[in-house]
PDB file of C-alpha atoms in Angstrom:
ATOM      1  CA  UNK A   5     -69.532  25.394 -72.725  1.00 59.00           C
ATOM      2  CA  UNK A   6     -68.037  28.340 -70.141  1.00 83.00           C
ATOM      3  CA  UNK A   7     -66.001  27.634 -67.463  1.00 84.00           C
ATOM      4  CA  UNK A   8     -68.721  28.633 -64.501  1.00 87.00           C
ATOM      5  CA  UNK A   9     -71.229  26.118 -66.714  1.00 89.00           C
ATOM      6  CA  UNK A  10     -69.105  23.681 -66.270  1.00 90.00           C
ATOM      7  CA  UNK A  11     -68.475  24.256 -63.161  1.00 90.00           C
ATOM      8  CA  UNK A  12     -71.941  24.014 -62.002  1.00 92.00           C
ATOM      9  CA  UNK A  13     -72.605  20.965 -63.917  1.00 91.00           C
ATOM     10  CA  UNK A  14     -69.890  19.248 -61.653  1.00 91.00           C
ATOM     11  CA  UNK A  15     -72.038  20.798 -58.173  1.00 92.00           C
ATOM     12  CA  UNK A  16     -75.172  20.492 -59.426  1.00 92.00           C
ATOM     13  CA  UNK A  17     -74.301  16.553 -60.442  1.00 91.00           C
ATOM     14  CA  UNK A  18     -72.518  16.065 -57.253  1.00 91.00           C
ATOM     15  CA  UNK A  19     -75.040  16.656 -55.357  1.00 91.00           C
ATOM     16  CA  UNK A  20     -77.685  14.818 -57.100  1.00 90.00           C
ATOM     17  CA  UNK A  21     -75.613  12.223 -56.109  1.00 88.00           C
ATOM     18  CA  UNK A  22     -75.346  12.613 -52.879  1.00 89.00           C
ATOM     19  CA  UNK A  23     -79.371  12.482 -52.469  1.00 89.00           C
ATOM     20  CA  UNK A  24     -78.616   8.852 -53.335  1.00 88.00           C
ATOM     21  CA  UNK A  25     -76.072   8.244 -51.016  1.00 89.00           C
ATOM     22  CA  UNK A  26     -76.978   6.093 -47.653  1.00 92.00           C
ATOM     23  CA  UNK A  27     -73.958   7.591 -45.789  1.00 91.00           C
ATOM     24  CA  UNK A  28     -74.966  11.663 -46.249  1.00 94.00           C
ATOM     25  CA  UNK A  29     -77.850  10.897 -44.965  1.00 95.00           C
ATOM     26  CA  UNK A  30     -76.099   9.711 -42.007  1.00 95.00           C
ATOM     27  CA  UNK A  31     -73.470  11.742 -41.404  1.00 95.00           C
ATOM     28  CA  UNK A  32     -76.046  14.478 -41.042  1.00 96.00           C
ATOM     29  CA  UNK A  33     -77.903  12.288 -38.655  1.00 96.00           C
ATOM     30  CA  UNK A  34     -74.979  12.245 -36.528  1.00 95.00           C
ATOM     31  CA  UNK A  35     -74.417  15.406 -36.158  1.00 96.00           C
ATOM     32  CA  UNK A  36     -78.054  16.748 -36.114  1.00 96.00           C
ATOM     33  CA  UNK A  37     -77.964  13.974 -32.594  1.00 95.00           C
ATOM     34  CA  UNK A  38     -74.701  15.788 -31.309  1.00 94.00           C
ATOM     35  CA  UNK A  39     -76.527  19.184 -32.039  1.00 95.00           C
ATOM     36  CA  UNK A  40     -79.666  18.421 -30.591  1.00 95.00           C
ATOM     37  CA  UNK A  41     -77.918  16.715 -27.256  1.00 93.00           C
ATOM     38  CA  UNK A  42     -76.273  19.804 -27.155  1.00 93.00           C
ATOM     39  CA  UNK A  43     -79.215  22.160 -27.020  1.00 94.00           C
ATOM     40  CA  UNK A  44     -81.837  20.388 -24.635  1.00 93.00           C
ATOM     41  CA  UNK A  45     -79.034  19.805 -22.200  1.00 92.00           C
ATOM     42  CA  UNK A  46     -78.099  24.051 -22.408  1.00 92.00           C
ATOM     43  CA  UNK A  47     -82.115  23.992 -21.770  1.00 92.00           C
ATOM     44  CA  UNK A  48     -81.657  21.986 -18.728  1.00 90.00           C
ATOM     45  CA  UNK A  49     -78.248  23.624 -17.524  1.00 90.00           C
ATOM     46  CA  UNK A  50     -79.768  27.402 -18.425  1.00 89.00           C
ATOM     47  CA  UNK A  51     -84.020  26.847 -16.411  1.00 86.00           C
ATOM     48  CA  UNK A  52     -85.792  29.831 -16.838  1.00 87.00           C
ATOM     49  CA  UNK A  53     -83.509  32.247 -18.306  1.00 90.00           C
ATOM     50  CA  UNK A  54     -83.221  33.366 -21.212  1.00 93.00           C
ATOM     51  CA  UNK A  55     -79.834  33.597 -23.326  1.00 94.00           C
ATOM     52  CA  UNK A  56     -78.465  33.992 -26.200  1.00 95.00           C
ATOM     53  CA  UNK A  57     -79.117  32.087 -28.974  1.00 94.00           C
ATOM     54  CA  UNK A  58     -75.689  31.410 -30.779  1.00 94.00           C
ATOM     55  CA  UNK A  59     -74.637  29.787 -26.242  1.00 94.00           C
ATOM     56  CA  UNK A  60     -75.885  25.941 -27.940  1.00 94.00           C
ATOM     57  CA  UNK A  61     -73.921  26.416 -31.236  1.00 94.00           C
ATOM     58  CA  UNK A  62     -71.072  27.610 -29.776  1.00 93.00           C
ATOM     59  CA  UNK A  63     -71.204  24.772 -26.927  1.00 92.00           C
ATOM     60  CA  UNK A  64     -69.980  21.871 -29.341  1.00 91.00           C
ATOM     61  CA  UNK A  65     -67.126  23.395 -30.339  1.00 89.00           C
ATOM     62  CA  UNK A  66     -65.859  24.646 -27.119  1.00 85.00           C
ATOM     63  CA  UNK A  67     -64.438  20.596 -26.448  1.00 81.00           C
ATOM     64  CA  UNK A  68     -62.698  18.123 -28.437  1.00 82.00           C
ATOM     65  CA  UNK A  69     -65.281  15.071 -27.859  1.00 85.00           C
ATOM     66  CA  UNK A  70     -68.355  17.985 -29.303  1.00 87.00           C
ATOM     67  CA  UNK A  71     -65.771  18.749 -32.341  1.00 89.00           C
ATOM     68  CA  UNK A  72     -65.227  15.302 -32.726  1.00 91.00           C
ATOM     69  CA  UNK A  73     -68.632  14.019 -33.488  1.00 93.00           C
ATOM     70  CA  UNK A  74     -69.553  17.063 -35.870  1.00 94.00           C
ATOM     71  CA  UNK A  75     -65.917  16.364 -37.393  1.00 94.00           C
ATOM     72  CA  UNK A  76     -67.037  12.594 -38.144  1.00 94.00           C
ATOM     73  CA  UNK A  77     -70.309  13.492 -39.940  1.00 95.00           C
ATOM     74  CA  UNK A  78     -69.375  16.266 -41.937  1.00 95.00           C
ATOM     75  CA  UNK A  79     -66.856  13.637 -43.288  1.00 94.00           C
ATOM     76  CA  UNK A  80     -69.120  10.525 -43.943  1.00 93.00           C
ATOM     77  CA  UNK A  81     -71.218  12.870 -46.033  1.00 93.00           C
ATOM     78  CA  UNK A  82     -68.320  13.348 -48.620  1.00 92.00           C
ATOM     79  CA  UNK A  83     -66.593   9.906 -47.463  1.00 86.00           C
ATOM     80  CA  UNK A  84     -66.951   8.900 -51.071  1.00 81.00           C
ATOM     81  CA  UNK A  85     -63.643  11.257 -52.127  1.00 78.00           C
ATOM     82  CA  UNK A  86     -62.723  11.011 -54.974  1.00 76.00           C
ATOM     83  CA  UNK A  87     -65.585  10.391 -56.514  1.00 78.00           C
ATOM     84  CA  UNK A  88     -64.845   9.072 -59.661  1.00 77.00           C
ATOM     85  CA  UNK A  89     -66.659   6.279 -60.662  1.00 73.00           C
ATOM     86  CA  UNK A  90     -67.894   5.109 -64.300  1.00 73.00           C
ATOM     87  CA  UNK A  91     -71.089   7.752 -64.087  1.00 73.00           C
ATOM     88  CA  UNK A  92     -68.534  10.668 -63.621  1.00 76.00           C
ATOM     89  CA  UNK A  93     -65.813   9.949 -66.666  1.00 78.00           C
ATOM     90  CA  UNK A  94     -68.192  11.529 -68.835  1.00 80.00           C
ATOM     91  CA  UNK A  95     -68.866  14.175 -67.075  1.00 82.00           C
ATOM     92  CA  UNK A  96     -64.898  14.561 -66.937  1.00 82.00           C
ATOM     93  CA  UNK A  97     -64.061  14.522 -70.672  1.00 82.00           C
ATOM     94  CA  UNK A  98     -67.076  17.358 -70.931  1.00 83.00           C
ATOM     95  CA  UNK A  99     -65.955  19.810 -68.301  1.00 86.00           C
ATOM     96  CA  UNK A 100     -62.139  19.202 -68.278  1.00 87.00           C
ATOM     97  CA  UNK A 101     -60.119  18.600 -65.523  1.00 86.00           C
ATOM     98  CA  UNK A 102     -59.797  21.988 -64.180  1.00 89.00           C
ATOM     99  CA  UNK A 103     -63.504  23.023 -64.127  1.00 91.00           C
ATOM    100  CA  UNK A 104     -64.071  19.509 -62.713  1.00 90.00           C
ATOM    101  CA  UNK A 105     -61.495  20.276 -59.902  1.00 91.00           C
ATOM    102  CA  UNK A 106     -63.276  23.441 -59.565  1.00 93.00           C
ATOM    103  CA  UNK A 107     -66.319  21.811 -59.239  1.00 93.00           C
ATOM    104  CA  UNK A 108     -65.145  19.745 -56.879  1.00 93.00           C
ATOM    105  CA  UNK A 109     -63.436  22.233 -54.436  1.00 93.00           C
ATOM    106  CA  UNK A 110     -66.887  23.944 -54.235  1.00 95.00           C
ATOM    107  CA  UNK A 111     -68.683  20.800 -53.545  1.00 94.00           C
ATOM    108  CA  UNK A 112     -66.910  20.270 -50.424  1.00 95.00           C
ATOM    109  CA  UNK A 113     -67.603  23.967 -49.783  1.00 95.00           C
ATOM    110  CA  UNK A 114     -71.919  23.962 -50.575  1.00 95.00           C
ATOM    111  CA  UNK A 115     -71.658  20.464 -49.049  1.00 95.00           C
ATOM    112  CA  UNK A 116     -70.218  21.968 -45.295  1.00 96.00           C
ATOM    113  CA  UNK A 117     -72.221  24.775 -45.619  1.00 96.00           C
ATOM    114  CA  UNK A 118     -75.389  22.424 -46.087  1.00 96.00           C
ATOM    115  CA  UNK A 119     -74.632  20.184 -43.298  1.00 96.00           C
ATOM    116  CA  UNK A 120     -73.515  23.409 -40.745  1.00 96.00           C
ATOM    117  CA  UNK A 121     -77.005  25.489 -42.221  1.00 95.00           C
ATOM    118  CA  UNK A 122     -78.834  22.319 -41.302  1.00 95.00           C
ATOM    119  CA  UNK A 123     -77.411  21.513 -37.737  1.00 96.00           C
ATOM    120  CA  UNK A 124     -77.639  25.677 -36.615  1.00 95.00           C
ATOM    121  CA  UNK A 125     -81.203  25.186 -38.284  1.00 95.00           C
ATOM    122  CA  UNK A 126     -82.120  22.310 -35.952  1.00 95.00           C
ATOM    123  CA  UNK A 127     -80.245  23.410 -33.147  1.00 94.00           C
ATOM    124  CA  UNK A 128     -82.040  26.968 -32.792  1.00 94.00           C
ATOM    125  CA  UNK A 129     -85.592  25.471 -32.672  1.00 94.00           C
ATOM    126  CA  UNK A 130     -85.545  23.352 -29.324  1.00 94.00           C
ATOM    127  CA  UNK A 131     -84.394  27.327 -27.682  1.00 93.00           C
ATOM    128  CA  UNK A 132     -85.791  29.534 -29.707  1.00 92.00           C
ATOM    129  CA  UNK A 133     -89.076  30.404 -27.337  1.00 91.00           C
ATOM    130  CA  UNK A 134     -86.657  30.277 -24.450  1.00 91.00           C
ATOM    131  CA  UNK A 135     -83.085  32.201 -26.320  1.00 93.00           C
ATOM    132  CA  UNK A 136     -82.880  36.057 -28.180  1.00 93.00           C
ATOM    133  CA  UNK A 137     -80.543  37.406 -31.038  1.00 93.00           C
ATOM    134  CA  UNK A 138     -79.030  40.318 -29.197  1.00 93.00           C
ATOM    135  CA  UNK A 139     -74.803  39.378 -28.698  1.00 94.00           C
ATOM    136  CA  UNK A 140     -75.107  39.133 -24.752  1.00 93.00           C
ATOM    137  CA  UNK A 141     -74.168  36.328 -22.870  1.00 93.00           C
ATOM    138  CA  UNK A 142     -76.988  34.908 -20.333  1.00 91.00           C
ATOM    139  CA  UNK A 143     -77.026  35.447 -16.503  1.00 89.00           C
ATOM    140  CA  UNK A 144     -77.211  31.713 -16.320  1.00 88.00           C
ATOM    141  CA  UNK A 145     -73.719  30.789 -17.930  1.00 89.00           C
ATOM    142  CA  UNK A 146     -71.770  33.687 -16.459  1.00 87.00           C
ATOM    143  CA  UNK A 147     -73.316  33.025 -13.293  1.00 86.00           C
ATOM    144  CA  UNK A 148     -72.053  29.169 -13.501  1.00 85.00           C
ATOM    145  CA  UNK A 149     -68.759  30.309 -14.295  1.00 83.00           C
ATOM    146  CA  UNK A 150     -68.339  32.748 -11.176  1.00 83.00           C
ATOM    147  CA  UNK A 151     -69.352  29.637  -9.035  1.00 79.00           C
ATOM    148  CA  UNK A 152     -67.721  27.437 -10.502  1.00 70.00           C
ATOM    149  CA  UNK A 153     -70.346  24.979 -11.187  1.00 69.00           C
ATOM    150  CA  UNK A 154     -69.696  21.615 -11.255  1.00 71.00           C
ATOM    151  CA  UNK A 155     -73.025  19.792 -12.039  1.00 65.00           C
ATOM    152  CA  UNK A 156     -73.285  21.795 -14.652  1.00 70.00           C
ATOM    153  CA  UNK A 157     -70.280  19.866 -16.388  1.00 69.00           C
ATOM    154  CA  UNK A 158     -70.140  16.336 -14.712  1.00 64.00           C
ATOM    155  CA  UNK A 159     -73.967  15.589 -15.339  1.00 65.00           C
ATOM    156  CA  UNK A 160     -74.573  17.924 -18.236  1.00 76.00           C
ATOM    157  CA  UNK A 161     -71.846  18.404 -20.178  1.00 80.00           C
ATOM    158  CA  UNK A 162     -71.838  22.047 -20.478  1.00 84.00           C
ATOM    159  CA  UNK A 163     -68.344  23.324 -21.061  1.00 83.00           C
ATOM    160  CA  UNK A 164     -67.954  26.254 -18.343  1.00 83.00           C
ATOM    161  CA  UNK A 165     -64.716  29.362 -19.180  1.00 81.00           C
ATOM    162  CA  UNK A 166     -61.984  28.671 -16.356  1.00 75.00           C
ATOM    163  CA  UNK A 167     -62.514  32.615 -15.762  1.00 71.00           C
ATOM    164  CA  UNK A 168     -64.732  35.528 -16.730  1.00 78.00           C
ATOM    165  CA  UNK A 169     -62.057  36.801 -18.993  1.00 78.00           C
ATOM    166  CA  UNK A 170     -63.698  34.475 -21.531  1.00 81.00           C
ATOM    167  CA  UNK A 171     -66.444  37.119 -21.660  1.00 85.00           C
ATOM    168  CA  UNK A 172     -64.783  39.744 -21.621  1.00 84.00           C
ATOM    169  CA  UNK A 173     -62.931  38.800 -24.668  1.00 84.00           C
ATOM    170  CA  UNK A 174     -65.457  37.644 -26.558  1.00 88.00           C
ATOM    171  CA  UNK A 175     -68.915  38.184 -27.524  1.00 92.00           C
ATOM    172  CA  UNK A 176     -71.702  34.765 -27.749  1.00 93.00           C
ATOM    173  CA  UNK A 177     -71.916  36.100 -31.675  1.00 95.00           C
ATOM    174  CA  UNK A 178     -67.955  37.108 -32.153  1.00 94.00           C
ATOM    175  CA  UNK A 179     -67.455  33.302 -30.488  1.00 93.00           C
ATOM    176  CA  UNK A 180     -69.758  31.547 -32.396  1.00 94.00           C
ATOM    177  CA  UNK A 181     -68.167  32.843 -36.115  1.00 95.00           C
ATOM    178  CA  UNK A 182     -64.093  32.792 -34.580  1.00 94.00           C
ATOM    179  CA  UNK A 183     -65.177  28.835 -33.875  1.00 94.00           C
ATOM    180  CA  UNK A 184     -67.455  28.223 -36.525  1.00 95.00           C
ATOM    181  CA  UNK A 185     -64.873  29.525 -39.178  1.00 96.00           C
ATOM    182  CA  UNK A 186     -61.581  27.397 -37.583  1.00 95.00           C
ATOM    183  CA  UNK A 187     -63.997  24.732 -38.179  1.00 95.00           C
ATOM    184  CA  UNK A 188     -65.056  25.195 -41.280  1.00 96.00           C
ATOM    185  CA  UNK A 189     -61.031  25.471 -42.757  1.00 96.00           C
ATOM    186  CA  UNK A 190     -60.463  22.030 -40.136  1.00 95.00           C
ATOM    187  CA  UNK A 191     -63.103  20.368 -42.748  1.00 95.00           C
ATOM    188  CA  UNK A 192     -61.806  21.954 -45.892  1.00 95.00           C
ATOM    189  CA  UNK A 193     -58.264  21.331 -44.979  1.00 95.00           C
ATOM    190  CA  UNK A 194     -58.498  17.447 -43.883  1.00 94.00           C
ATOM    191  CA  UNK A 195     -61.279  16.721 -46.902  1.00 94.00           C
ATOM    192  CA  UNK A 196     -58.987  17.907 -49.728  1.00 94.00           C
ATOM    193  CA  UNK A 197     -56.543  15.678 -47.936  1.00 93.00           C
ATOM    194  CA  UNK A 198     -58.728  12.703 -48.523  1.00 92.00           C
ATOM    195  CA  UNK A 199     -59.992  14.216 -52.065  1.00 91.00           C
ATOM    196  CA  UNK A 200     -56.505  13.562 -53.366  1.00 90.00           C
ATOM    197  CA  UNK A 201     -54.392  11.198 -52.178  1.00 90.00           C
ATOM    198  CA  UNK A 202     -57.336   8.933 -52.587  1.00 87.00           C
ATOM    199  CA  UNK A 203     -57.378  10.065 -56.192  1.00 86.00           C
ATOM    200  CA  UNK A 204     -53.556   9.607 -56.811  1.00 82.00           C
ATOM    201  CA  UNK A 205     -54.034   6.351 -55.105  1.00 78.00           C
ATOM    202  CA  UNK A 206     -56.557   5.021 -56.201  1.00 74.00           C
ATOM    203  CA  UNK A 207     -57.543   3.631 -52.988  1.00 74.00           C
ATOM    204  CA  UNK A 208     -59.086   4.982 -49.598  1.00 77.00           C
ATOM    205  CA  UNK A 209     -55.324   6.146 -48.463  1.00 83.00           C
ATOM    206  CA  UNK A 210     -56.211   9.454 -48.340  1.00 83.00           C
ATOM    207  CA  UNK A 211     -59.268   8.776 -45.632  1.00 86.00           C
ATOM    208  CA  UNK A 212     -56.513   6.483 -43.678  1.00 89.00           C
ATOM    209  CA  UNK A 213     -54.590   9.470 -43.409  1.00 90.00           C
ATOM    210  CA  UNK A 214     -57.077  12.168 -43.018  1.00 89.00           C
ATOM    211  CA  UNK A 215     -58.010   9.484 -39.773  1.00 89.00           C
ATOM    212  CA  UNK A 216     -54.175   9.996 -38.898  1.00 91.00           C
ATOM    213  CA  UNK A 217     -53.855  13.831 -38.909  1.00 91.00           C
ATOM    214  CA  UNK A 218     -57.013  14.008 -36.603  1.00 89.00           C
ATOM    215  CA  UNK A 219     -55.866  10.832 -34.103  1.00 89.00           C
ATOM    216  CA  UNK A 220     -52.419  13.110 -34.079  1.00 90.00           C
ATOM    217  CA  UNK A 221     -53.702  16.399 -33.298  1.00 87.00           C
ATOM    218  CA  UNK A 222     -55.424  14.261 -30.548  1.00 85.00           C
ATOM    219  CA  UNK A 223     -52.290  13.037 -29.220  1.00 88.00           C
ATOM    220  CA  UNK A 224     -50.276  16.428 -29.594  1.00 87.00           C
ATOM    221  CA  UNK A 225     -52.681  18.229 -27.189  1.00 81.00           C
ATOM    222  CA  UNK A 226     -52.884  15.035 -24.755  1.00 78.00           C
ATOM    223  CA  UNK A 227     -48.972  15.300 -24.205  1.00 80.00           C
ATOM    224  CA  UNK A 228     -49.031  19.193 -23.742  1.00 75.00           C
ATOM    225  CA  UNK A 229     -47.972  18.976 -20.379  1.00 72.00           C
ATOM    226  CA  UNK A 230     -44.670  18.184 -21.218  1.00 80.00           C
ATOM    227  CA  UNK A 231     -44.477  21.360 -23.784  1.00 77.00           C
ATOM    228  CA  UNK A 232     -46.774  23.626 -24.736  1.00 74.00           C
ATOM    229  CA  UNK A 233     -45.562  24.527 -27.311  1.00 79.00           C
ATOM    230  CA  UNK A 234     -46.725  21.055 -29.160  1.00 83.00           C
ATOM    231  CA  UNK A 235     -51.061  22.431 -29.364  1.00 83.00           C
ATOM    232  CA  UNK A 236     -49.560  25.119 -31.851  1.00 86.00           C
ATOM    233  CA  UNK A 237     -49.156  21.456 -34.077  1.00 87.00           C
ATOM    234  CA  UNK A 238     -51.927  20.353 -33.496  1.00 89.00           C
ATOM    235  CA  UNK A 239     -54.261  21.215 -35.873  1.00 90.00           C
ATOM    236  CA  UNK A 240     -57.258  19.808 -33.628  1.00 89.00           C
ATOM    237  CA  UNK A 241     -56.610  22.110 -30.528  1.00 88.00           C
ATOM    238  CA  UNK A 242     -56.511  25.150 -33.564  1.00 91.00           C
ATOM    239  CA  UNK A 243     -59.879  24.419 -33.886  1.00 91.00           C
ATOM    240  CA  UNK A 244     -60.949  24.079 -29.826  1.00 86.00           C
ATOM    241  CA  UNK A 245     -61.620  27.514 -29.062  1.00 83.00           C
ATOM    242  CA  UNK A 246     -61.362  26.980 -25.035  1.00 78.00           C
ATOM    243  CA  UNK A 247     -57.182  26.001 -25.936  1.00 82.00           C
ATOM    244  CA  UNK A 248     -57.390  29.549 -27.454  1.00 82.00           C
ATOM    245  CA  UNK A 249     -58.506  31.136 -24.110  1.00 78.00           C
ATOM    246  CA  UNK A 250     -56.736  28.585 -21.728  1.00 76.00           C
ATOM    247  CA  UNK A 251     -53.441  27.845 -23.639  1.00 79.00           C
ATOM    248  CA  UNK A 252     -53.021  31.607 -25.172  1.00 80.00           C
ATOM    249  CA  UNK A 253     -52.794  30.071 -28.233  1.00 84.00           C
ATOM    250  CA  UNK A 254     -53.253  33.252 -30.631  1.00 89.00           C
ATOM    251  CA  UNK A 255     -56.700  33.115 -33.236  1.00 91.00           C
ATOM    252  CA  UNK A 256     -54.696  34.755 -35.861  1.00 93.00           C
ATOM    253  CA  UNK A 257     -51.884  32.130 -35.787  1.00 93.00           C
ATOM    254  CA  UNK A 258     -54.447  29.409 -35.921  1.00 94.00           C
ATOM    255  CA  UNK A 259     -56.269  31.046 -39.055  1.00 96.00           C
ATOM    256  CA  UNK A 260     -52.748  31.526 -40.486  1.00 95.00           C
ATOM    257  CA  UNK A 261     -51.781  27.569 -40.224  1.00 95.00           C
ATOM    258  CA  UNK A 262     -55.354  26.585 -41.590  1.00 96.00           C
ATOM    259  CA  UNK A 263     -54.985  29.136 -44.668  1.00 95.00           C
ATOM    260  CA  UNK A 264     -51.361  27.715 -44.957  1.00 96.00           C
ATOM    261  CA  UNK A 265     -52.162  24.186 -44.898  1.00 95.00           C
ATOM    262  CA  UNK A 266     -55.294  24.444 -47.376  1.00 95.00           C
ATOM    263  CA  UNK A 267     -53.676  26.542 -49.884  1.00 95.00           C
ATOM    264  CA  UNK A 268     -50.537  23.463 -49.774  1.00 95.00           C
ATOM    265  CA  UNK A 269     -54.059  21.177 -50.015  1.00 94.00           C
ATOM    266  CA  UNK A 270     -55.288  22.421 -52.994  1.00 94.00           C
ATOM    267  CA  UNK A 271     -52.031  22.755 -54.273  1.00 93.00           C
ATOM    268  CA  UNK A 272     -51.936  19.139 -54.379  1.00 92.00           C
ATOM    269  CA  UNK A 273     -55.108  18.772 -55.234  1.00 92.00           C
ATOM    270  CA  UNK A 274     -54.396  20.140 -58.748  1.00 92.00           C
ATOM    271  CA  UNK A 275     -50.869  17.735 -59.154  1.00 90.00           C
ATOM    272  CA  UNK A 276     -53.713  14.959 -58.131  1.00 87.00           C
ATOM    273  CA  UNK A 277     -55.735  15.103 -61.125  1.00 87.00           C
ATOM    274  CA  UNK A 278     -52.750  16.058 -63.569  1.00 85.00           C
ATOM    275  CA  UNK A 279     -51.107  12.828 -62.802  1.00 82.00           C
ATOM    276  CA  UNK A 280     -54.643  10.827 -62.331  1.00 73.00           C
ATOM    277  CA  UNK A 281     -55.462   8.365 -64.249  1.00 69.00           C
ATOM    278  CA  UNK A 282     -59.320   9.109 -64.090  1.00 62.00           C
ATOM    279  CA  UNK A 283     -60.472   6.075 -65.977  1.00 53.00           C
ATOM    280  CA  UNK A 284     -58.996   3.006 -63.882  1.00 50.00           C
ATOM    281  CA  UNK A 285     -59.463   5.692 -60.904  1.00 50.00           C
ATOM    282  CA  UNK A 286     -62.788   4.883 -61.997  1.00 49.00           C
ATOM    283  CA  UNK A 287     -63.030   1.430 -61.722  1.00 47.00           C
ATOM    284  CA  UNK A 288     -60.853   1.259 -58.454  1.00 46.00           C
ATOM    285  CA  UNK A 289     -63.231   3.108 -56.142  1.00 47.00           C
ATOM    286  CA  UNK A 290     -66.424   1.592 -57.623  1.00 44.00           C
TER     287      UNK A 290
END
């Protein structure tokens, strides 16, 4: 069996297992609830004005609250990491540890794509008749920003940029691509950390550490009044597009930071697979 066939076998097996996992459906349901709430709130905010279809999606990535819910939804879908149990041992022996690990990496990516793909589709359905695909900001958003619409912020939870510079620097689709890609890197980084440490320790230590990393990011951005440089060390702040504009965190810095940390976490997962006793892990993780 060729390596790519072995990797495909691992991905297919993991996807079939996920269909039987209630936590996967719970994670999707949490994300859907957040997306639909945002979509209907945005419809109420815009009223009769039309807007770019990317605007409601972008709203979910502009605040820490929205990011947290979407992040938790994804992490719940992969909460079974490191995905080792009695039924997977034979698969690992058949494919080899290297191909199994590559398959798991790709499964994490595929699961993220399925998660966000479904959320994008679900979020676009309620607004499809009121929106357009042109890469132009809706009039209601720009007007509310100019007038500092407090009602939109306090009642509907709509994020409004601090000034018009936001609209000058970013188009709706460009902002959405940047926000979504940063969110992807953040999710895959913490997912890989969780997988590696859970496998190596043969318990849920990695899940706890991933939670600590999230909380640490929240704490650092909360204490940024002491020093604005604390935001640079907050992974959560590096995902939130608002901080890139209001606190002048370079977007390129966030990409470089996440890519470096992701490479380190991938190397850590390689070491974990080499050292882990998968037979014992299958019993411990059941």
